[in-house]
Every structure is written in structure tokens, then in C-alpha cells.
Amino acid sequence: MSGAALGIEIVVVFFLALFLLHRYGDFRKQQRMVLFGTLLAWYLYVTPHTLHVAPCYKPWSYIPDGIMPVFWRVVYWTSQCLTWLLLPFMQSYARSGGFSITGKIKTALIENAIYYGTYLLIFGSLLIYVAVHPQWHLSWYELQTIGITAANTWGLFLLVLLLGYGLVEIPRSYWNASRHGHLLIKTYFKASKLMTEKADAEENLEDVMEEVRKVSESIKYNHPLRKYIDTILRKCPVDYQEKMGRNMDDYEDFDDKQNTYPSEKSLVKLHKQVIYAVQRHNRTRVQWQILLQQAIHLEDVAKNETSSAHQFVHSFPSSEPAGWFSRYVYTPTAEWYWECFLKCWFYRLLSVVLTLFSVAVVWSECTFFSTRPVLSLFAVFIQLAERDYNYLYIEMACFVTIFFLCTCVYSTVFRIRVFNYYYLASHHQTDAYSLQFSGMLFCRLTPPLCLNFLGLIHMDSAISHQQKEQTAYTSIMGSMRVLSFIANGFYIYYPMLIVILCIATYFSLGTRCLNLLGFQQFVGDSEMTSDLIDEGKELIRREKRKRQRIEDGENRRREWKERYGNQREDYTARNRGSHEMKETSYSDTVAASNNRQAKYSRSGSRSERDCIELLQDAEPLDFNAETLTDDPLEAEHAGGRYLSMSSSRSRIFDDV
């Protein structure tokens, strides 16, 4: 590829990684170091893999020699430093409940001491063994190759497990998505499980907040540990902060002799518990709202499928005004045809295409070691293109193949969940630990995935045993012949295990085993599954009734405002006019009384003159329409009361 093409690719990949991080992470709340490390790891895993092409005429995207080896050397060693050194440290740093940077770094170093020490012990033992062995005289290049091979072996072990699951589950997920009834039942099942998790998260948050309240009441404002309590309170939800603030007496001094105060270590532990409880509570709350929307939409699809009007009707229409796309393109008629007719057929067709790709991958993984005859389908396609020097076809075939492999492997990383230890949740609900753990997995999976792909198309001479010019990537990896038992054994025969994994995934053996152990899994012929489906259906029905009551109340208030809004304006205008008339009458009365006083009486005493001057300077009250209530009856009563007050004042001054 030319420099411009490579630059465009790198920029596109960067924004793709940034989009994924924005979807799963939270730019506003999570630490910048965590976001940067995760972004770098995700960016490296989606970096395009450039391969060597057979000698031919120079294509438009040709890159001069020497650029790609440097590019791959930077990518590979950066990813290795991230996955084995930096990201484990950053995981412990993010999970730490310390109140200062120094405290978090200290905690991270202590937690990773065993982790790093194990690596150093293994590496040192191997180095000593090689140094004292009389028959081995390994250079630095060969030692580097051994280290790379060891890392790739661990990555290949994990790669086959994830690939075996993804090759079956991805086509099946699209096929099940075309079955609206099955999808709705599974949504009911998820709703029941999520409600249990949501209730557990709320209970856990209540317990943690109660402990925070007790600690906050025991440690007053002038205690040395009070600054740590304030840090913990800032991590609590707003309603709990207000509640604790009302019950807190900041002016009470502390007495070290009478009270028992927690230590700084216990506050660090409490801080860690608060962060975890709040994050879990927010995640379950957001996920419940999303799942509720999905269930309502699927129920709407089921109702509209039998509609003869061919117009999609929503149970709860959006209150936002429709845009131009909804008005002119995605109309209710177009929505009905897509949701009730075209969408299911599109998913079925896509599922069939993905199934064919999966079968081709499984066959090629089991036969890529055979070079005469060539049995790997992907190797056959590439060699056919090499004969005609069709560079564009080679480029597209490589891109589609490795894109499908990446989708199967990396989508499994986004799907799997290890209790609450590792879980990637969309809509910015993934915690920092899970983000960095996924970054570690991506960095470890990318190198063996590239090598496995090169083996499928017979571009890795260590596996195909053919004299070919090395690609830029294999030149960085080194010769696997240094460890022949891995190059000729593990790398060739271990990928065949993918057949067993695909069969186990197809029959859902892992799901059934977890269900037998007591973990609630979606198994169609299970009594527990049926009970959870019924419970989830009732939960969705209850939430729909609650939402319907809220919507009915808003509609009634809107109708009341539209019906009586004009009358209120009439009452307001009438009261304002009456007020102005009485104000004028009041001024005329005062002036007339003053004239009569000056004409028919002698100059009065000083107190009388002061009273007259005071009355002349007096101003009437300014009755504003904004002080009136929304009720028109109350407004009329209020207006009458104000008018009677004005008239009574005018009668008082008639006798002056």
C-alpha cells in the first residue's frame, strides 16, 4: 500500500477504536490513563494486517521496502508491553480505593508483585538453563524468537477457544434474530434475570451507603480523616449525599477517648466498595431500561405482524418530533415492511452466508498443513489469484477472510461474561477493570490470529514448508524452527480442536452444564427457564402499565392546559383591567379629598399635614398576573378579593 492509503487506513482504524471505546466506556467519569491505555490496545488490535503479495506489477498502493517491517515492529512490541506490563498495573491502579496517586501506585505494585515475579522467575530459569547447557549456543535473536513463540503459543490456545465459539454462535444469533417469537421469549428470560441482579445491586448499594453513613457520622469535620470521608461521599449518588448532609452535624467536635474511629486502611476498602456498588447499580439500571425498550418493541412487532393496514403502530410513540428521515423515508408503512417482513429474511440470508464462511474456516483449519494437494480453501483462492497477478482480488480476499476471523474472535470477547469480574456493557456502563482486561485479551490475540491466517493461505514458510519470500509480519516473528516441536506439532494439530469446540457450541453443552450446576441459563426444555420466562413476562407487563399510567397523566395535563389555558388568560386580562380602573379611581379620590381639605378648612396642625403628604406619596399595590394560580376559580376569587380591598380604601378617604 502507498503511504496515503496506509495513512487513511490508520486514521479510519483509529476512529473505529475511538467509537467502540465511547460506546462501552465513559469519557466523563473514567480516568484518562485508563481510557488512553484501552484506546491504544483496541487500536492495535484493529490495525490492518498487511501481507506480502507475489511478484507482479507495482499496484497503486505499493509501499517501498523497509516501511512495513518497522511498522509491524512498533505495533507488535507496543502491544506486548501493554498486555504483559502496563495494562495489569493499570488494572490494579484503577481498582484501588486509595485516596492519592501514591497510594494507588503502591497498591498496584503490591498486587502485581506476584504477577511480575512469576514472569521473571520463568524467564530467568530458562535463561540459566540455556546458558549452562553445553549443546545450546543461542544468540539474542534466537532468545527473542523463543519469547515470541511462547507468547504466541498462549495466544493461540485462547484463540482457538474463542474462534470455535464464534464460528457457530454468530451465524446462529442472526438466525435466531429472524425468529421474533424466540427472540421475545429470550428477552423475557433476560428481564427476569436482570431484575434479580438489579434488586441485588440496589440492596448492595443500600448496605454500603449505610456503612458510609455510620462512618460519616462518627468522623466529624475537624477530624484528620474527614477529607477521606468527603472523597467517598463525592462518589455516592446525589440523593444519598443530600440525605447524609441533612443528618450531619458538622459543628460537633470529636473526642478520641470516647469514640472508635476507622483506620485509613478500612476507609480505602470502603472507598473501593462504594465505587463498585455505584457502578454496578448504574449499570443494571441502564440495562433494565434498554431491555424494557427491546421487549416493548418486540411485542409491538408481534402485534403489527397481523395488521392488515401495513402501518407500524408503536405502543408508546416517541414524544420527540419526527425528523425528515422518518417523515419521507422511514414512514410507518416502510417500517412495517422492514420490521415485519424484510428484516427476518435479511437475517436468514446473512446467517446462511456466515454459515458457509464458518464451514470454510473449519475445513481450512483442519487441512492447512497439507500443501500437496492444497486443501485449504483460502490458500486455493489466493494461489488462483497469484497466477493471474490479480492484486485487487488478493487484497479483497485477504481483507474479507481476516475480517471474518476477527469478527468471530473479538465478538466473543464482547459477549463473554465472568460473573461481575469481567463484563463489557454498552451505553458507557463498562467499568475500568473490564475495559483494560479486554485490551489485554486483544493484544494477546492479535499476533497468533495473524500467524494463523498466514498459515491458512500458506504464506508462513514455517508451517507450509515452502520456499517463499517472507512477509513483513513473519520477518518480525522470527523462524519457528528454533522450537521444532511447536512449529511442527502444536501450531499444526492444535487448531483441529476447533471441530470439537464447534460441535459443543452447536449443541450448547457449556450452557447445559452451567444450568445443571445451578446457574440460570436459557435452555428451552428446562422447567427453570419456563418459570423465568413467565416471571419476565409479568415484569414487562407491570412496567408497561406503569408507563401507560404516566403517559395518561401527561396527556390529561396537556388536555387540561389546552382546554383552560385561554380562560386563564381571559381571567388574567380582566383582573389586570379592573386593577388599572380602580387604581385610577383611587388616585382621583385622593386628589379630590386633598382639594376639599385645602378649600374648606383652615391650615391644620402639623400632624394632619404630614398625614396628607403621606397619602399623596402612597402608591397602590402592583398586582401581577404571575401571582395568580393556575386554577381559574381561584383566580376569580383572588381577583374579587383584590378589587374589594381597593374599593374599601377609596371609601375610607371619602370622609377626609
Short mmCIF file of C-alpha atoms in Angstrom, two decimals, residues 318-625:
data_model
loop_
_atom_site.label_atom_id
_atom_site.label_comp_id
_atom_site.label_asym_id
_atom_site.label_seq_id
_atom_site.Cartn_x
_atom_site.Cartn_y
_atom_site.Cartn_z
CA SER A 318 -41.89 8.96 20.78
CA SER A 319 -42.62 12.41 22.19
CA GLU A 320 -39.85 13.96 20.08
CA PRO A 321 -40.86 15.44 16.71
CA ALA A 322 -40.16 13.20 13.75
CA GLY A 323 -37.20 14.13 11.54
CA TRP A 324 -37.09 14.29 7.78
CA PHE A 325 -35.92 10.67 7.57
CA SER A 326 -38.98 9.43 9.46
CA ARG A 327 -41.34 11.67 7.52
CA TYR A 328 -40.15 10.92 3.99
CA VAL A 329 -38.09 7.70 4.04
CA TYR A 330 -38.76 5.54 7.08
CA THR A 331 -42.51 6.07 7.15
CA PRO A 332 -44.88 3.82 9.17
CA THR A 333 -45.51 1.78 6.02
CA ALA A 334 -41.79 1.35 5.30
CA GLU A 335 -41.20 0.50 8.96
CA TRP A 336 -43.89 -2.20 8.82
CA TYR A 337 -42.40 -3.85 5.74
CA TRP A 338 -38.91 -3.79 7.26
CA GLU A 339 -39.78 -4.94 10.78
CA CYS A 340 -42.46 -7.50 9.89
CA PHE A 341 -41.28 -8.86 6.54
CA LEU A 342 -37.87 -7.87 5.15
CA LYS A 343 -35.79 -7.90 8.31
CA CYS A 344 -36.31 -11.59 9.09
CA TRP A 345 -35.41 -12.65 5.55
CA PHE A 346 -32.33 -10.42 5.55
CA TYR A 347 -31.11 -12.01 8.79
CA ARG A 348 -31.74 -15.50 7.43
CA LEU A 349 -29.78 -14.79 4.27
CA LEU A 350 -26.94 -13.27 6.29
CA SER A 351 -26.94 -16.28 8.60
CA VAL A 352 -26.60 -18.67 5.63
CA VAL A 353 -23.67 -16.69 4.20
CA LEU A 354 -21.91 -16.62 7.58
CA THR A 355 -22.50 -20.35 7.98
CA LEU A 356 -20.75 -21.01 4.67
CA PHE A 357 -17.81 -18.90 5.81
CA SER A 358 -17.69 -20.82 9.10
CA VAL A 359 -17.63 -24.17 7.31
CA ALA A 360 -14.80 -22.93 5.07
CA VAL A 361 -12.79 -21.78 8.11
CA VAL A 362 -13.28 -25.08 9.97
CA TRP A 363 -12.24 -27.09 6.90
CA SER A 364 -9.19 -24.91 6.29
CA GLU A 365 -8.11 -25.06 9.94
CA CYS A 366 -8.08 -28.85 9.75
CA THR A 367 -6.27 -29.11 6.39
CA PHE A 368 -3.97 -26.07 6.08
CA PHE A 369 -0.88 -28.20 6.80
CA SER A 370 -1.41 -30.12 3.54
CA THR A 371 0.50 -28.44 0.69
CA ARG A 372 0.29 -31.23 -1.89
CA PRO A 373 -2.54 -31.25 -2.65
CA VAL A 374 -3.66 -27.85 -1.37
CA LEU A 375 -6.79 -28.49 0.70
CA SER A 376 -7.20 -25.15 2.46
CA LEU A 377 -9.90 -23.23 0.61
CA PHE A 378 -8.38 -19.86 1.37
CA ALA A 379 -4.98 -21.00 0.10
CA VAL A 380 -6.66 -22.19 -3.12
CA PHE A 381 -8.29 -18.79 -3.66
CA ILE A 382 -5.03 -16.91 -3.09
CA GLN A 383 -3.00 -19.17 -5.38
CA LEU A 384 -5.56 -18.81 -8.17
CA ALA A 385 -5.23 -15.05 -7.92
CA GLU A 386 -1.41 -15.27 -7.90
CA ARG A 387 -1.39 -16.97 -11.28
CA ASP A 388 -3.13 -14.02 -12.92
CA TYR A 389 -1.33 -11.40 -10.78
CA ASN A 390 -4.73 -10.09 -9.72
CA TYR A 391 -3.64 -7.83 -6.90
CA LEU A 392 -7.08 -6.38 -6.23
CA TYR A 393 -8.61 -9.83 -5.85
CA ILE A 394 -5.85 -10.88 -3.45
CA GLU A 395 -6.33 -7.75 -1.41
CA MET A 396 -10.11 -8.18 -1.17
CA ALA A 397 -9.89 -11.92 -0.43
CA CYS A 398 -7.40 -11.33 2.38
CA PHE A 399 -9.44 -8.47 3.80
CA VAL A 400 -12.74 -10.40 3.84
CA THR A 401 -11.14 -13.51 5.34
CA ILE A 402 -9.28 -11.80 8.15
CA PHE A 403 -12.27 -9.54 8.83
CA PHE A 404 -14.47 -12.60 9.36
CA LEU A 405 -11.88 -14.22 11.63
CA CYS A 406 -11.55 -11.02 13.67
CA THR A 407 -15.33 -10.75 13.96
CA CYS A 408 -15.68 -14.30 15.26
CA VAL A 409 -12.87 -13.93 17.80
CA TYR A 410 -13.36 -10.39 19.05
CA SER A 411 -17.16 -10.53 19.18
CA THR A 412 -16.77 -13.46 21.57
CA VAL A 413 -14.65 -11.22 23.80
CA PHE A 414 -17.52 -8.72 23.87
CA ARG A 415 -20.08 -11.48 24.57
CA ILE A 416 -18.47 -13.45 27.36
CA ARG A 417 -19.05 -12.57 30.99
CA VAL A 418 -17.20 -13.88 34.03
CA PHE A 419 -19.73 -13.11 36.78
CA ASN A 420 -19.15 -9.43 37.72
CA TYR A 421 -15.39 -9.80 37.37
CA TYR A 422 -15.32 -9.16 33.62
CA TYR A 423 -18.25 -7.77 31.65
CA LEU A 424 -18.36 -5.40 28.67
CA ALA A 425 -21.62 -3.45 28.84
CA SER A 426 -22.63 -0.94 26.18
CA HIS A 427 -24.06 2.58 26.70
CA HIS A 428 -20.98 3.69 28.72
CA GLN A 429 -21.57 1.15 31.52
CA THR A 430 -18.30 -0.82 31.39
CA ASP A 431 -16.00 -0.41 34.37
CA ALA A 432 -12.31 0.42 34.00
CA TYR A 433 -11.15 -3.06 35.00
CA SER A 434 -13.16 -4.78 32.25
CA LEU A 435 -12.01 -2.26 29.64
CA GLN A 436 -8.38 -2.93 30.41
CA PHE A 437 -8.89 -6.67 30.63
CA SER A 438 -10.39 -6.64 27.14
CA GLY A 439 -7.39 -4.61 25.95
CA MET A 440 -5.07 -7.29 27.34
CA LEU A 441 -7.01 -10.01 25.52
CA PHE A 442 -6.93 -8.11 22.22
CA CYS A 443 -3.18 -7.55 22.43
CA ARG A 444 -2.56 -11.23 23.14
CA LEU A 445 -4.92 -12.49 20.43
CA THR A 446 -3.80 -10.31 17.51
CA PRO A 447 -0.31 -11.84 16.82
CA PRO A 448 -1.45 -15.51 16.84
CA LEU A 449 -4.51 -14.55 14.76
CA CYS A 450 -2.23 -13.08 12.09
CA LEU A 451 0.01 -16.14 12.12
CA ASN A 452 -2.99 -18.44 11.91
CA PHE A 453 -4.31 -16.53 8.91
CA LEU A 454 -0.91 -16.70 7.19
CA GLY A 455 -0.95 -20.44 7.77
CA LEU A 456 -4.43 -20.76 6.23
CA ILE A 457 -3.26 -19.14 2.98
CA HIS A 458 0.16 -20.92 3.03
CA MET A 459 2.17 -17.71 3.44
CA ASP A 460 4.03 -18.90 6.57
CA SER A 461 7.01 -21.00 5.45
CA ALA A 462 7.47 -22.46 8.94
CA ILE A 463 4.11 -24.21 8.62
CA SER A 464 3.75 -24.77 4.88
CA HIS A 465 7.45 -25.78 4.49
CA GLN A 466 7.65 -23.95 1.18
CA GLN A 467 10.46 -21.72 0.00
CA LYS A 468 8.69 -18.38 -0.25
CA GLU A 469 9.69 -14.84 0.41
CA GLN A 470 8.76 -13.88 3.95
CA THR A 471 6.03 -11.40 4.66
CA ALA A 472 6.78 -8.31 6.71
CA TYR A 473 4.99 -9.86 9.66
CA THR A 474 6.78 -13.25 9.68
CA SER A 475 10.13 -11.46 9.42
CA ILE A 476 9.37 -9.88 12.80
CA MET A 477 8.15 -13.11 14.37
CA GLY A 478 11.36 -14.96 13.50
CA SER A 479 11.81 -18.58 12.45
CA MET A 480 9.69 -21.04 14.38
CA ARG A 481 12.17 -23.81 13.52
CA VAL A 482 14.12 -22.87 16.65
CA LEU A 483 11.39 -24.76 18.56
CA SER A 484 10.54 -27.52 16.12
CA PHE A 485 8.11 -29.34 18.44
CA ILE A 486 5.93 -26.20 18.47
CA ALA A 487 6.23 -25.35 14.77
CA ASN A 488 5.67 -28.94 13.59
CA GLY A 489 3.32 -30.07 16.35
CA PHE A 490 1.29 -27.58 18.36
CA TYR A 491 0.80 -24.98 15.61
CA ILE A 492 -0.44 -27.63 13.17
CA TYR A 493 -2.55 -30.04 15.20
CA TYR A 494 -3.98 -27.87 17.97
CA PRO A 495 -6.24 -25.83 15.59
CA MET A 496 -8.00 -29.12 14.71
CA LEU A 497 -9.55 -28.93 18.16
CA ILE A 498 -11.83 -26.27 16.71
CA VAL A 499 -14.07 -29.04 15.31
CA ILE A 500 -14.84 -30.34 18.81
CA LEU A 501 -15.45 -26.83 20.10
CA CYS A 502 -17.87 -26.07 17.25
CA ILE A 503 -19.83 -29.26 17.94
CA ALA A 504 -20.00 -28.47 21.65
CA THR A 505 -21.18 -24.94 20.90
CA TYR A 506 -23.80 -26.14 18.42
CA PHE A 507 -25.38 -28.46 21.00
CA SER A 508 -24.95 -25.84 23.79
CA LEU A 509 -23.05 -28.26 26.01
CA GLY A 510 -21.47 -25.47 28.05
CA THR A 511 -24.84 -23.81 28.65
CA ARG A 512 -26.41 -27.10 29.75
CA CYS A 513 -23.55 -27.83 32.13
CA LEU A 514 -23.89 -24.42 33.76
CA ASN A 515 -27.64 -24.93 34.04
CA LEU A 516 -27.09 -28.27 35.82
CA LEU A 517 -24.71 -26.56 38.26
CA GLY A 518 -27.44 -24.09 39.22
CA PHE A 519 -26.53 -21.11 37.04
CA GLN A 520 -29.63 -19.80 35.28
CA GLN A 521 -29.17 -20.34 31.54
CA PHE A 522 -31.61 -20.17 28.65
CA VAL A 523 -32.39 -23.84 27.91
CA GLY A 524 -35.62 -24.45 26.02
CA ASP A 525 -36.62 -27.73 27.71
CA SER A 526 -35.87 -26.64 31.27
CA GLU A 527 -38.56 -26.04 33.89
CA MET A 528 -36.48 -23.26 35.45
CA THR A 529 -36.32 -21.49 32.09
CA SER A 530 -40.12 -21.65 31.73
CA ASP A 531 -40.62 -20.16 35.20
CA LEU A 532 -38.20 -17.33 34.47
CA ILE A 533 -39.92 -16.61 31.15
CA ASP A 534 -43.30 -16.29 32.88
CA GLU A 535 -41.78 -14.07 35.55
CA GLY A 536 -40.13 -11.85 32.95
CA LYS A 537 -43.39 -11.53 31.01
CA GLU A 538 -45.18 -10.35 34.14
CA LEU A 539 -42.40 -7.86 34.89
CA ILE A 540 -42.64 -6.37 31.39
CA ARG A 541 -46.43 -6.18 31.68
CA ARG A 542 -46.13 -4.36 35.01
CA GLU A 543 -43.63 -1.87 33.61
CA LYS A 544 -45.89 -1.23 30.61
CA ARG A 545 -48.84 -0.48 32.90
CA LYS A 546 -46.69 1.90 34.91
CA ARG A 547 -45.51 3.67 31.77
CA GLN A 548 -49.08 3.81 30.45
CA ARG A 549 -50.28 5.49 33.65
CA ILE A 550 -47.51 8.06 33.40
CA GLU A 551 -48.35 8.75 29.76
CA ASP A 552 -52.09 9.04 30.53
CA GLY A 553 -51.35 11.53 33.29
CA GLU A 554 -49.25 13.65 30.95
CA ASN A 555 -52.00 13.57 28.33
CA ARG A 556 -54.61 14.69 30.86
CA ARG A 557 -52.43 17.56 31.99
CA ARG A 558 -51.82 18.55 28.39
CA GLU A 559 -55.56 18.46 27.58
CA TRP A 560 -56.37 20.46 30.72
CA LYS A 561 -53.82 23.08 29.76
CA GLU A 562 -55.15 23.32 26.21
CA ARG A 563 -58.78 23.50 27.39
CA TYR A 564 -58.43 26.01 30.21
CA GLY A 565 -55.35 27.89 29.10
CA ASN A 566 -57.39 30.52 27.14
CA GLN A 567 -59.80 31.01 30.04
CA ARG A 568 -56.93 31.69 32.38
CA GLU A 569 -55.58 34.31 30.00
CA ASP A 570 -59.03 35.95 29.89
CA TYR A 571 -59.22 35.99 33.67
CA THR A 572 -55.75 37.47 33.88
CA ALA A 573 -56.54 40.24 31.38
CA ARG A 574 -59.85 41.04 33.14
CA ASN A 575 -58.18 41.27 36.54
CA ARG A 576 -55.43 43.48 35.15
CA GLY A 577 -58.02 45.85 33.55
CA SER A 578 -60.07 46.06 36.74
CA HIS A 579 -56.95 46.77 38.72
CA GLU A 580 -56.00 49.65 36.43
CA MET A 581 -59.53 51.14 36.67
CA LYS A 582 -59.52 51.00 40.47
CA GLU A 583 -56.02 52.42 40.58
CA THR A 584 -57.22 55.44 38.57
CA SER A 585 -60.28 55.83 40.82
CA TYR A 586 -58.08 55.63 43.86
CA SER A 587 -55.81 58.45 42.62
CA ASP A 588 -58.77 60.70 41.74
CA THR A 589 -60.28 60.16 45.18
CA VAL A 590 -57.09 61.12 46.94
CA ALA A 591 -56.71 64.26 44.83
CA ALA A 592 -60.33 65.32 45.44
CA SER A 593 -60.05 64.84 49.18
CA ASN A 594 -56.89 66.92 49.25
CA ASN A 595 -58.61 69.75 47.36
CA ARG A 596 -61.56 69.73 49.77
CA GLN A 597 -59.19 69.84 52.70
CA ALA A 598 -57.40 72.88 51.31
CA LYS A 599 -60.64 74.70 50.39
CA TYR A 600 -62.97 74.27 53.37
CA SER A 601 -60.59 74.13 56.30
CA ARG A 602 -58.01 76.32 57.81
CA SER A 603 -54.45 75.22 57.84
CA GLY A 604 -54.46 72.20 60.06
CA SER A 605 -51.95 71.01 62.53
CA ARG A 606 -48.57 69.63 61.58
CA SER A 607 -49.64 66.02 62.12
CA GLU A 608 -52.58 66.44 59.77
CA ARG A 609 -50.37 67.91 57.06
CA ASP A 610 -47.97 65.00 57.49
CA CYS A 611 -50.84 62.56 57.04
CA ILE A 612 -51.94 64.30 53.85
CA GLU A 613 -48.42 64.25 52.44
CA LEU A 614 -48.11 60.58 53.33
CA LEU A 615 -51.33 59.78 51.50
CA GLN A 616 -50.19 61.73 48.46
CA ASP A 617 -46.92 59.79 48.31
CA ALA A 618 -48.61 56.43 48.76
CA GLU A 619 -48.65 54.16 45.72
CA PRO A 620 -51.19 51.40 45.07
CA LEU A 621 -50.14 47.77 45.23
CA ASP A 622 -48.96 46.27 41.96
CA PHE A 623 -51.00 43.10 41.47
CA ASN A 624 -49.14 40.97 38.96
CA ALA A 625 -50.74 38.31 36.78
#
